[in-house]
């Protein structure tokens, strides 16, 4: 046991933050089945070891104490602003570890179920935050945070990646990526966004049959259709297609087992980074998945409860908090991994992460929230208000055009980041035409 | 008598061979038939031969095609119109009754095109291709139902770009499950670019109106619409010239008449062997057009009543139901070509039809309205304008890649469902019709 402990320590550094570490062939010792747990010492050591890998080896976990701190602050003081910020900071590492646990589990379950896992849990944080906001009746917050997540993925994440990649590979002048995949993915995203926009367009041309009720009915119908589309999208992607461009989309959260294998077969100089050797056992991953989800849910509740108060104490519009600040939390892990892959000149994975995540949100999370709202009897609909709808459509269109030529450089990245700054500034001075929050 | 029996024999043989489909024999039959028909026309005026020819013609055109099982609905609709006041039934029956006639009209056009060569044939297709929509629109214009005209033509474009294309991609993808189907990217891009420009040209009066920035409120859009329509008609004429004369090579893969290199394989398809003679084709063209006009009259009259009795918004009827009729034939042929892995033809049919409607039928209706003294304009209302523009943009973008699979088809169909659902809960902000 001590042996494996030492070996694993030299192997430190999580996949996301220090991927250049060499794997150690004797890793699987940790997953060897131990004799039944009559031996508490063994069980305790296994748990401690698991905790060490999941919690202590990742550098991001330095932010972990903010979680409990925010809960304490919630009960001790009435300072909503600080509670909000602390829970925001506290969720970030949890979201990242959630991605890690998903990835670990995917290593055991094979690419199909792994892809499904990534597809479902990839945006688990956004989903959890959105469902809590729905329960509180904060429908505008839900709409804006999901929309902001798409915007953040397409502008900020992509922009930072292109910029970072461009700077690191300055000598190459331009990085290339697979044009075909990018065009297909952005086409799908464009169609999904189009499907989402109709209730808003209907509302804003003041042309619905029953004012106020028709959009909700139409939104629910559209959401069911979008969920069917998402189901067939998953089926289509995971059913082992011949054309290689689809198999690359499997990595949506940085789980790049297939990608790595593919790129390895082409590029033998690349050391086998993370995949093929999961660091924790299958049941450990499941347990961590459950635990982290629970933890994220708890913190999300405090987060959502503190939004209104934070908005007042910091003097920030709720729109700004929902569209800009909340998605940063959900996207932090994807952001980091996308930037990292861009710096390693693997732009296909970056694009898969960014555009794939946006597509997932528009085709799955948003319609799912409408359906959940339907079941909770809240009037959640797809009527995103004119400004947000226009922003979303313009952004997706522009980015879809921009990835068409298959190259990236730091200027494109910089332009995307600056556009995001402008969008953020617009939301800073934006309130809904009627009342602020539902 | 000799000529007529010879012609009858040839006719029967030709029918037999059309079923088998061997190219060389068919070509010979074609020559014989030409000679035979000319000889028959010149020589035999006996009642028996004329009757038999008419009967044969009726058989080929009206009975052989399976879609003609829907034919009785036409007369039924007329009967119902006079017997009962049930507009809903009259509407639906005339809708179903027009469908086979629209298809037969396409068939007759195609047959005539075999005789006239590809240039005039292309022109014929271009003009008569959307004859049904044109006829329905002109009747609606006469009744002053301007919104119905606008919405049905717009719905026709939407249906072509989303439903027809989606069904074709889906069917083709299911028939060829494990690969992506390819099509000629260049012509698809060129066509969708043209469509986008045409749609842009159509949208300006609407944009002008909705930014409340016209000089004479209410009158400027009509004037602008009329001017734009004349410009669009000019554009359409040059498009035809471009397609049929000067840049034919660009369009070969998407010509609906598949000539050229694929002669050896494709001869047993409809093209090279017309089944009825030239004059018969012209006569049928005229007969079917008259028939369609009659039914359209009843159809348009029944719209208002149907909307009330079936409790559907008129917008839904105009945008979704009416175009299904006009597009039924194109729909079926597009799907068939997709399943045969000839996506270029499918795209030509779908996008070509949309372009035709936006560059020819809509401006033509504006001009006709001008002549009739009706205030038909291009001001399509904001929701429809936005829908049209978004749809054309998204589909144009999606076609750029040059491949198709069943999932893309499914996405297009689902988008069409969403659009249809939006129109189900849509009424015009002011009053319903005109």
CSV table of C-alpha atoms in Angstrom, one decimal, chain B residues 1-15 36 40 48-49 52-53 56:
chain,number,residue,atom,x,y,z
B,1,UNK,CA,-56.0,2.9,-91.4
B,2,UNK,CA,-52.5,1.5,-91.9
B,3,UNK,CA,-51.0,4.4,-90.2
B,4,UNK,CA,-53.4,4.3,-87.3
B,5,UNK,CA,-52.9,0.6,-86.7
B,6,UNK,CA,-49.2,1.1,-87.0
B,7,UNK,CA,-49.4,3.9,-84.6
B,8,UNK,CA,-51.5,1.8,-82.2
B,9,UNK,CA,-49.0,-1.0,-82.4
B,10,UNK,CA,-46.2,1.4,-81.8
B,11,UNK,CA,-48.0,2.9,-78.9
B,12,UNK,CA,-48.6,-0.5,-77.3
B,13,UNK,CA,-45.0,-1.5,-77.9
B,14,UNK,CA,-43.8,1.7,-76.5
B,15,UNK,CA,-45.8,1.2,-73.4
B,36,UNK,CA,-46.5,7.7,-86.4
B,40,UNK,CA,-51.8,9.8,-87.8
B,48,UNK,CA,-62.1,5.6,-83.9
B,49,UNK,CA,-58.5,6.6,-84.1
B,52,UNK,CA,-58.5,5.9,-79.1
B,53,UNK,CA,-55.8,8.4,-79.0
B,56,UNK,CA,-54.8,6.6,-74.5
